[in-house]
Short mmCIF file of C-alpha atoms and ligand atoms in Angstrom, two decimals:
data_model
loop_
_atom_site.label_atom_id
_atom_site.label_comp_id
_atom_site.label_asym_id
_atom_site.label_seq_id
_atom_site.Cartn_x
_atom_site.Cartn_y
_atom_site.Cartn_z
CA UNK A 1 127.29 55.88 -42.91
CA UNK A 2 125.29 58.95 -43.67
CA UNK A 3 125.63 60.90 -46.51
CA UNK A 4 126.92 64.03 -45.02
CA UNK A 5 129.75 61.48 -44.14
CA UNK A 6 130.18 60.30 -47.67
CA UNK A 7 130.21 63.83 -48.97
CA UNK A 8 128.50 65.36 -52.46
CA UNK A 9 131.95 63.90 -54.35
CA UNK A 10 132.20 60.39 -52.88
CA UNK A 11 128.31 59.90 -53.59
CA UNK A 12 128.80 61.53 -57.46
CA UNK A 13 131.75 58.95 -57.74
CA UNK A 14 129.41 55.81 -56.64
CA UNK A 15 127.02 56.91 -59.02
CA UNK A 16 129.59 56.82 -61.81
CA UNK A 17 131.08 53.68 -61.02
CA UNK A 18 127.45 51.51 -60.82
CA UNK A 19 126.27 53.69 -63.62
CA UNK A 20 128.83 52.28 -66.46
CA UNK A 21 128.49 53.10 -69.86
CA UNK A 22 126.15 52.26 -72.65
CA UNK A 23 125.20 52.37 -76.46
CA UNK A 24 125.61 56.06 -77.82
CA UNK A 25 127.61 57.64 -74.79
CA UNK A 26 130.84 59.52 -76.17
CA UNK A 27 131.33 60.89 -72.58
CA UNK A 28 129.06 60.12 -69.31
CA UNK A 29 128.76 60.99 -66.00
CA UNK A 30 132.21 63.04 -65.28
CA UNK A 31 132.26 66.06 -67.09
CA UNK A 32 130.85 69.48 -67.59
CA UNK A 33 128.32 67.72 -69.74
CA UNK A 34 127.56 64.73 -71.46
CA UNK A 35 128.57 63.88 -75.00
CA UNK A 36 125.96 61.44 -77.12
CA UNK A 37 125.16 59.83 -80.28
CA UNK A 38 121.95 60.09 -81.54
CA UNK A 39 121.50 58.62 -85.37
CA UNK A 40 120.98 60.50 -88.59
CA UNK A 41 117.32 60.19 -89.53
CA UNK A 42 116.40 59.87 -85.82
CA UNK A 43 114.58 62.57 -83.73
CA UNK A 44 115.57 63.64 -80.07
CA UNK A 45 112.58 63.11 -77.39
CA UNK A 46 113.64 64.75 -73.90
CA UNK A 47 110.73 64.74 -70.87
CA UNK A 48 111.35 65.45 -67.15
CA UNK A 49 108.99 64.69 -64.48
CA UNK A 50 109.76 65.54 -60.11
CA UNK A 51 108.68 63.65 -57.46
CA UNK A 52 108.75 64.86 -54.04
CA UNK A 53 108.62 63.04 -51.03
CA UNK A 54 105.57 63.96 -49.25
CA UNK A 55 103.81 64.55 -52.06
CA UNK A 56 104.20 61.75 -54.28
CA UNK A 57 105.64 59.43 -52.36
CA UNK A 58 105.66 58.40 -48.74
CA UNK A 59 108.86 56.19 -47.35
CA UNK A 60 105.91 54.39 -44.37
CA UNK A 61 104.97 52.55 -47.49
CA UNK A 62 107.72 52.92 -50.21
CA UNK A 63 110.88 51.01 -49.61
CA UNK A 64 114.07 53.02 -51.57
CA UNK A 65 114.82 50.35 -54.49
CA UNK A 66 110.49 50.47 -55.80
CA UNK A 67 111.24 54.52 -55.39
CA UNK A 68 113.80 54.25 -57.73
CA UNK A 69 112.37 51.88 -59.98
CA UNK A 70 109.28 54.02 -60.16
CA UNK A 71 110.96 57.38 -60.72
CA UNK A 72 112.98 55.97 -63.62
CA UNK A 73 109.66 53.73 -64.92
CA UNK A 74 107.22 57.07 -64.92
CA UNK A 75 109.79 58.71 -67.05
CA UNK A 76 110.14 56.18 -69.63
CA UNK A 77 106.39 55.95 -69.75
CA UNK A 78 106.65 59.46 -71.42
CA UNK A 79 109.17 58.24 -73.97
CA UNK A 80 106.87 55.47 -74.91
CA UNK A 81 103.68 57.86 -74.85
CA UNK A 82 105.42 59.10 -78.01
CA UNK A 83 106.70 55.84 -79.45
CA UNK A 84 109.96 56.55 -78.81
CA UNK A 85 112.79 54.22 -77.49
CA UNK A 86 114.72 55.63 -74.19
CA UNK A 87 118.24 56.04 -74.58
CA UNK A 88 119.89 58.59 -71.87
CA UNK A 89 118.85 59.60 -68.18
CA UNK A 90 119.66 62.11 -65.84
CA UNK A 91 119.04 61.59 -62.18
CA UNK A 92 118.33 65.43 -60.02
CA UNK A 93 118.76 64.29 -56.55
CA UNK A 94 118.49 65.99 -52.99
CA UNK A 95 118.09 64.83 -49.96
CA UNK A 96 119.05 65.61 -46.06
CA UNK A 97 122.42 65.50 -45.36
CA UNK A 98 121.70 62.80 -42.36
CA UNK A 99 120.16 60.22 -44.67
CA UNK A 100 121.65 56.36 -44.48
CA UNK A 101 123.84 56.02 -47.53
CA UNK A 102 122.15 52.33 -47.41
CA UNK A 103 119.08 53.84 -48.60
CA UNK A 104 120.75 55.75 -51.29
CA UNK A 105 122.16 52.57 -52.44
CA UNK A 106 119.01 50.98 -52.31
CA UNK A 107 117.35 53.98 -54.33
CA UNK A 108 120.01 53.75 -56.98
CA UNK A 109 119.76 50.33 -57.23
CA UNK A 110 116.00 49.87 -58.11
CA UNK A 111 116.98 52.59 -60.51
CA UNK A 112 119.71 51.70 -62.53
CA UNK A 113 117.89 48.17 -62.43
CA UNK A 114 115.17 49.96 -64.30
CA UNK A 115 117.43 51.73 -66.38
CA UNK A 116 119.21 48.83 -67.88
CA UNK A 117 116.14 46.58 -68.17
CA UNK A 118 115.21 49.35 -70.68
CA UNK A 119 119.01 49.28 -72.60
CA UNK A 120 118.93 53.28 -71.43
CA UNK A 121 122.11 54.68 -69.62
CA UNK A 122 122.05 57.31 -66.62
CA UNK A 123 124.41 60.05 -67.66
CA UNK A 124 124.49 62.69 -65.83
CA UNK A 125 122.52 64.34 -62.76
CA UNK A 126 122.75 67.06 -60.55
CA UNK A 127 123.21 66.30 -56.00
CA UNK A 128 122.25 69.18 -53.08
CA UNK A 129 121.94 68.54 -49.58
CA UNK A 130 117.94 69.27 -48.99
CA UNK A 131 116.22 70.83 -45.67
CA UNK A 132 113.68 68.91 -45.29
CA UNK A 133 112.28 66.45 -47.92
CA UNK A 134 113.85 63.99 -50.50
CA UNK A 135 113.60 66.24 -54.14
CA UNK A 136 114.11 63.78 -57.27
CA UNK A 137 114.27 65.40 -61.06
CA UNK A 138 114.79 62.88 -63.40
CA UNK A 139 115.17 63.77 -67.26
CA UNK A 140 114.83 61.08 -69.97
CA UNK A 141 116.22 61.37 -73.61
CA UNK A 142 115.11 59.23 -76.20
CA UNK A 143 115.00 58.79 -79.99
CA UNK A 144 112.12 58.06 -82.67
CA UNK A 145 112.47 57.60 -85.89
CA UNK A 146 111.97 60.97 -88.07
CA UNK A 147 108.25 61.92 -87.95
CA UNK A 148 107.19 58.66 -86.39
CA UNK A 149 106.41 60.87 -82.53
CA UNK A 150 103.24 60.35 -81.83
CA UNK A 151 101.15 63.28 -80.30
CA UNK A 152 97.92 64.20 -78.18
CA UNK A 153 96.45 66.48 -80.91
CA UNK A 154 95.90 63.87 -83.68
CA UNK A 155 92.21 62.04 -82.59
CA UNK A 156 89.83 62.44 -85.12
CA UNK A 157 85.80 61.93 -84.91
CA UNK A 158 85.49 58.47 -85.48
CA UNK A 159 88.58 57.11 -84.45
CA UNK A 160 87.95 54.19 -81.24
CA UNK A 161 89.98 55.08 -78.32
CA UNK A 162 91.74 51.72 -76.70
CA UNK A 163 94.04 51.50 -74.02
CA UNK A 164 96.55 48.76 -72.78
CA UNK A 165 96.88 46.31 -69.92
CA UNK A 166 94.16 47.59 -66.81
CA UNK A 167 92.75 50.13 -64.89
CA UNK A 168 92.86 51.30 -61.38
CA UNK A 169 95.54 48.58 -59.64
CA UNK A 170 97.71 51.27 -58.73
CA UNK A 171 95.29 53.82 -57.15
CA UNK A 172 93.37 50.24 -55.34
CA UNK A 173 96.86 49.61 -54.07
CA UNK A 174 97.34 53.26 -53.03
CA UNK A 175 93.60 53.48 -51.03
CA UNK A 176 94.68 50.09 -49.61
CA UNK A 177 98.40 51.43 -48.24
CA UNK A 178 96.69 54.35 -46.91
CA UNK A 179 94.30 53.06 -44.99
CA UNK A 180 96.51 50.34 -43.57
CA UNK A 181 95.48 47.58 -45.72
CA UNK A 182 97.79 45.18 -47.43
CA UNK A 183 97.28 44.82 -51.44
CA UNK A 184 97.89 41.70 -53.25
CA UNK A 185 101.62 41.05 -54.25
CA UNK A 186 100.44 42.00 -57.64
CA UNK A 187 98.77 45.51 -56.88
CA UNK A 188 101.06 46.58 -54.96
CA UNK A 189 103.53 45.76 -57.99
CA UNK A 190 101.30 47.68 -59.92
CA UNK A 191 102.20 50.39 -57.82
CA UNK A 192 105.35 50.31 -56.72
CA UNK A 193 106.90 49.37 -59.61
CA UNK A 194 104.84 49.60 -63.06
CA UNK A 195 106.21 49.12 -66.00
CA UNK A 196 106.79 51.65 -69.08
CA UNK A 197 105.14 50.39 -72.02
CA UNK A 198 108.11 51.37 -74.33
CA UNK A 199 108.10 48.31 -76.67
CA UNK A 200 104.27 48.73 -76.84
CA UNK A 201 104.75 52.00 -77.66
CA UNK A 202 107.50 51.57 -80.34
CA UNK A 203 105.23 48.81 -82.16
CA UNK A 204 101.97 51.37 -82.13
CA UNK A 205 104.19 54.14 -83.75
CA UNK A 206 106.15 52.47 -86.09
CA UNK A 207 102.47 51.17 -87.78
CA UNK A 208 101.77 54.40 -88.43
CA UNK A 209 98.33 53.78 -87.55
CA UNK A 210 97.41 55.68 -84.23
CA UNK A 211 96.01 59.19 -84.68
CA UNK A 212 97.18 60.21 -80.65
CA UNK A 213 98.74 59.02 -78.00
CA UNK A 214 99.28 59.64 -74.17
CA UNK A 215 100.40 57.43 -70.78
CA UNK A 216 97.81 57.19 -68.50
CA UNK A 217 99.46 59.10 -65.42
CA UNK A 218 96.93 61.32 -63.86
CA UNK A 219 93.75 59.26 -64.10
CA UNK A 220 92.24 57.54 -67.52
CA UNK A 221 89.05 60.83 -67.78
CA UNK A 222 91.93 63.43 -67.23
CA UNK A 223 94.95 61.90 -69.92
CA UNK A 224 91.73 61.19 -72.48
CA UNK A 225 90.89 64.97 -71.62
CA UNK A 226 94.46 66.20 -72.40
CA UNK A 227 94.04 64.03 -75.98
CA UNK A 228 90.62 65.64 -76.32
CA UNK A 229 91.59 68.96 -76.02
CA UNK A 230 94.45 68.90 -78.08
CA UNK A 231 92.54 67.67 -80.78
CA UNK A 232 89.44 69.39 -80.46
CA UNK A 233 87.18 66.73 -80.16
CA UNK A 234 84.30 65.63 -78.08
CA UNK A 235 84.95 61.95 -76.75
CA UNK A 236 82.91 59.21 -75.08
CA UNK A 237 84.02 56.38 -72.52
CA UNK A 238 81.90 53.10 -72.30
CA UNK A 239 82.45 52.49 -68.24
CA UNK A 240 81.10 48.46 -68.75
CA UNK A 241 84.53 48.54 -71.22
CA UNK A 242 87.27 49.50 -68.62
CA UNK A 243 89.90 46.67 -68.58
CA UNK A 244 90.32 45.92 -65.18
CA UNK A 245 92.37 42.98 -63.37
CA UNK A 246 91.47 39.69 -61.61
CA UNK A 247 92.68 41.36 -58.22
CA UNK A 248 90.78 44.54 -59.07
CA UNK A 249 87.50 42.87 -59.27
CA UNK A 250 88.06 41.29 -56.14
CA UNK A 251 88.95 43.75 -54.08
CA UNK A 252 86.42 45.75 -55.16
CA UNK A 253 83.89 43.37 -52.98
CA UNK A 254 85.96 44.53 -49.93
CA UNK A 255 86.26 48.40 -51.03
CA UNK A 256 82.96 49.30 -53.16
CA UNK A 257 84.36 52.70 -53.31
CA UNK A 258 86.97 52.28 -55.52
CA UNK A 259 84.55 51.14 -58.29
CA UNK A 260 85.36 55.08 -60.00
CA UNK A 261 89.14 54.47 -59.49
CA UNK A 262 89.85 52.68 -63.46
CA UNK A 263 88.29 56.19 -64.77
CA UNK A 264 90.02 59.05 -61.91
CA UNK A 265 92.80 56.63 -60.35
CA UNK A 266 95.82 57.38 -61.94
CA UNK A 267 99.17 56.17 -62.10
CA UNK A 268 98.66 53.14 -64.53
CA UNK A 269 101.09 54.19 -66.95
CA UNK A 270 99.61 52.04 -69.49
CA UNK A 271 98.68 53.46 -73.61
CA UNK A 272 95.51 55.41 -73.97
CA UNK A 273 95.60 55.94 -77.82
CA UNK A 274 92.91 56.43 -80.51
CA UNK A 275 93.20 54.68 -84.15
CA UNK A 276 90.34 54.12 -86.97
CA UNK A 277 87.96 51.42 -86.24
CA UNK A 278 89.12 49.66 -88.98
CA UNK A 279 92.99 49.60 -87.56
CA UNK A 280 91.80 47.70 -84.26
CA UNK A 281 92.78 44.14 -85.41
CA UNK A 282 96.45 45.35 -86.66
CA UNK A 283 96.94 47.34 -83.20
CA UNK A 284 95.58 44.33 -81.37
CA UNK A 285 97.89 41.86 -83.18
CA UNK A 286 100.85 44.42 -82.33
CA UNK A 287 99.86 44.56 -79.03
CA UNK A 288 99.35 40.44 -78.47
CA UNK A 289 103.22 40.64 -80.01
CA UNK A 290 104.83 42.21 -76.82
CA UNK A 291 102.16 40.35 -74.71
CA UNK A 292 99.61 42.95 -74.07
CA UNK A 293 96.22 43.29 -74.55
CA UNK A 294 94.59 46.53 -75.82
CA UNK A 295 90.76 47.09 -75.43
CA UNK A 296 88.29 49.13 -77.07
CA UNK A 297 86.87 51.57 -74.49
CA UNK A 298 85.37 54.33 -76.50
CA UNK A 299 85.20 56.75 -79.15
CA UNK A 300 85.88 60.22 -80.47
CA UNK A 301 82.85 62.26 -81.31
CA UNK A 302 83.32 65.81 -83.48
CA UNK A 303 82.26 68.75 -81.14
CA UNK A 304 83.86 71.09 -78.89
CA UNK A 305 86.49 68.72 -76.29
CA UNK A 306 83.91 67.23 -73.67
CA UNK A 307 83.98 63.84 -72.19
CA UNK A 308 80.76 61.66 -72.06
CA UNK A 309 80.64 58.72 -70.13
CA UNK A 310 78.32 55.80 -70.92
CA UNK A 311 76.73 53.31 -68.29
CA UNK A 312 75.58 49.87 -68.79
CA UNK A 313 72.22 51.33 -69.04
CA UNK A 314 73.47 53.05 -72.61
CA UNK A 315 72.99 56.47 -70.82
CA UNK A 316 75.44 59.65 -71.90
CA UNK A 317 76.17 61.80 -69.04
CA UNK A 318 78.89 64.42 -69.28
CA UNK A 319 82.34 64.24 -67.49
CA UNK A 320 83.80 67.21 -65.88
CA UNK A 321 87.30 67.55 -68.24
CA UNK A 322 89.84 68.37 -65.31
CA UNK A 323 93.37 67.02 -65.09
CA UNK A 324 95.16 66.65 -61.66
CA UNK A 325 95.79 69.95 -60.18
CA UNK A 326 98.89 69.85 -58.50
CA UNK A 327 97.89 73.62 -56.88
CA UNK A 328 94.87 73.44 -56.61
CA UNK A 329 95.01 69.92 -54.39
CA UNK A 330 97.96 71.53 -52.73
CA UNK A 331 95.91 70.94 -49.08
CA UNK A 332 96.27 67.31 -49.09
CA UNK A 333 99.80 66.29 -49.47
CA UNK A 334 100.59 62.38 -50.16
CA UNK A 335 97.82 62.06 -52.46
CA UNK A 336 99.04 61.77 -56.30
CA UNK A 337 101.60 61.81 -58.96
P1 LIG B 401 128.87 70.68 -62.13
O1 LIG B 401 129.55 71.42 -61.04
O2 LIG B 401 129.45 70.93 -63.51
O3 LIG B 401 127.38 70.77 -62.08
P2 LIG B 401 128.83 68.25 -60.66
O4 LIG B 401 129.98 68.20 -59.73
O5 LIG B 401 127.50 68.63 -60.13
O6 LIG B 401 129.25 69.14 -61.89
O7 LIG B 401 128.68 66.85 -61.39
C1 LIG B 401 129.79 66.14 -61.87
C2 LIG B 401 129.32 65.05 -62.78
O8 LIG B 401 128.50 64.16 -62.06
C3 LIG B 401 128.48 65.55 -63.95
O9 LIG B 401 128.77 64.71 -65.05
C4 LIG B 401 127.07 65.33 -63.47
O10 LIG B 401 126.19 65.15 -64.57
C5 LIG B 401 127.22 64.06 -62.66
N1 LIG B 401 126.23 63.94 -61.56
C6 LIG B 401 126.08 64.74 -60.48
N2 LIG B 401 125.09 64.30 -59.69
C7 LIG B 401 124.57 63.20 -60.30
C8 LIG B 401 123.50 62.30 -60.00
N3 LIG B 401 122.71 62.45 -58.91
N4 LIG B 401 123.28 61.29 -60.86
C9 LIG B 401 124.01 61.13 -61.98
N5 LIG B 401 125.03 61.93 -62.30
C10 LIG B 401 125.33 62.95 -61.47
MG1 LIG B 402 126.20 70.10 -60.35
#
């Protein structure tokens, strides 16, 4: 069946009935709006992030359920960038009216899967036929204890910077799909369906311990450049530091190019956070708690934001501080989140 068959209504009402209800929702998908519960002594954390097909995604190598999984997943990352704990979703969706409900199914699926491995509940959305390409908006509320939120302006000179899990299986995995390669089971995992740190996230905040915090999305230089920046502090990156996996290293015999993708890759969605020196054992015990390991990978410097990076000579040389431009890489489509 397509889904000009189904209609806007029928697919709204399949949505409801595989969505169900959760902790906190008063009123869910249904109404003119939703109706929640958020605690007393608890603050609201809302983020939104789009993905459009074409742009950040590509269905000749992204089958509908790791689509959903991953829009969910990227959103959640945000919650857990600021140590909150996701509770409510929203799910923006449009897409041509001659589209196999199957692969709607399949789309929802991966998501809700995601949603409920997290405790979270999808309440509420918004459907539209679309011209051309598949449009997804998904919102994510969640809650953090009051004054617990962790921000990007907080690094001070002296504090290490550390960051969770590896660097660069996503973007290897990427290279790899593009060129017609097949990644390992587990970097293409890494890619199709990471994983939102949330619990790691929750533990860091609730020590009270980490100065600033951020999800490694658009590439480790460019999220440490958004923390550096905020907080108006130089910053330096050992490169002989960067975690990377078993797979990584491998691969890396094969494709020697994609020896810069743990510092510009992107899409890791693990923790980049900074902390005082002397905090590193706590964090690391934290972190060993919900089976993650954290590594040391730099430091913050006082001086106007700039990013240094160190080789395994011991040589400084200065990093360019750009984030990923959306418009200004608008000439090559199908190349980032
Ligand atoms: P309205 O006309 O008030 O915007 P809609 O008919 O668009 O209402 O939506 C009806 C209900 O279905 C609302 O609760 C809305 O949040 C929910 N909804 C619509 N589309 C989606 C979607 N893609 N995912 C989840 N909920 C949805
Ligand atoms: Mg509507």
């Amino acid at each position: 069946m397509k889904l000009n068959q189904l209609g806007e209504f029928g697919l709204i009402d399949r949505i409801r009935q595989q969505a169900g209800s959760g902790s906190g929702v008063v009123r869910g998908i249904g109404d003119d709006a939703a109706v929640l519960e958020v605690g007393a002594g608890e603050q609201l954390l809302t983020s939104t992030d789009l993905l459009i097909e074409s742009c950040h995604f590509d269905f000749a190598w992204t089958r509908p359920e790791d689509l959903g999984h991953k829009a969910i997943a990227v959103n959640l990352s945000d919650i857990a960038a600021m140590g909150g704990t996701p509770r409510y979703l929203y799910l923006g969706l449009a897409c041509p009216g001659d589209t196999e409900v199957d692969r709607i199914e399949a789309f929802l699926a991966g998501a809700l899967r995601q949603t409920e491995a997290h405790g979270a509940t999808l309440v509420g959305g918004d459907t539209c036929c679309s011209p051309g390409p598949w449009v997804i908006a998904v919102t994510v509320e969640g809650v953090v204890p009051r004054g617990e939120a962790v921000g990007r302006d907080g690094a001070r000179p002296g504090d290490v910077v550390l960051v969770s899990g590896t660097l660069g299986d996503s973007a290897l995995a990427f290279t790899m799909l593009r060129k017609g390669q097949r990644p390992s089971a587990f970097l293409a995992g890494r890619h199709h369906r990471p994983e939102a740190r949330v619990e790691l996230g929750r533990a860091l905040a609730s020590s009270g311990r980490v100065t600033a915090m951020i999800d490694v999305s658009d590439g480790l230089a460019a999220d440490l450049g958004h923390i550096l920046r905020a907080s108006g502090t130089a910053g330096l990156v050992d490169l002989s530091s960067l975690p990377a996996s078993g797979d990584f290293r491998q691969c890396l015999q094969e494709n020697p190019g994609a020896a810069d993708l743990p510092l510009n890759g992107g899409e890791d969605y693990e923790l980049l956070f900074t902390a005082a020196d002397s905090d590193v054992p706590l964090l690391r015990k934290l972190a060993a708690r919900v089976g993650l390991p954290v590594t040391v990978i730099g430091e913050i410097r006082p001086g106007a934001p700039h990013l240094l990076l160190r080789d395994g000579h011991g040589r400084e040389t200065p990093c360019e501080l750009r984030g990923f431009d959306h418009f200004a890489n608008s000439a090559a489509p199908a190349d980032k989140v």
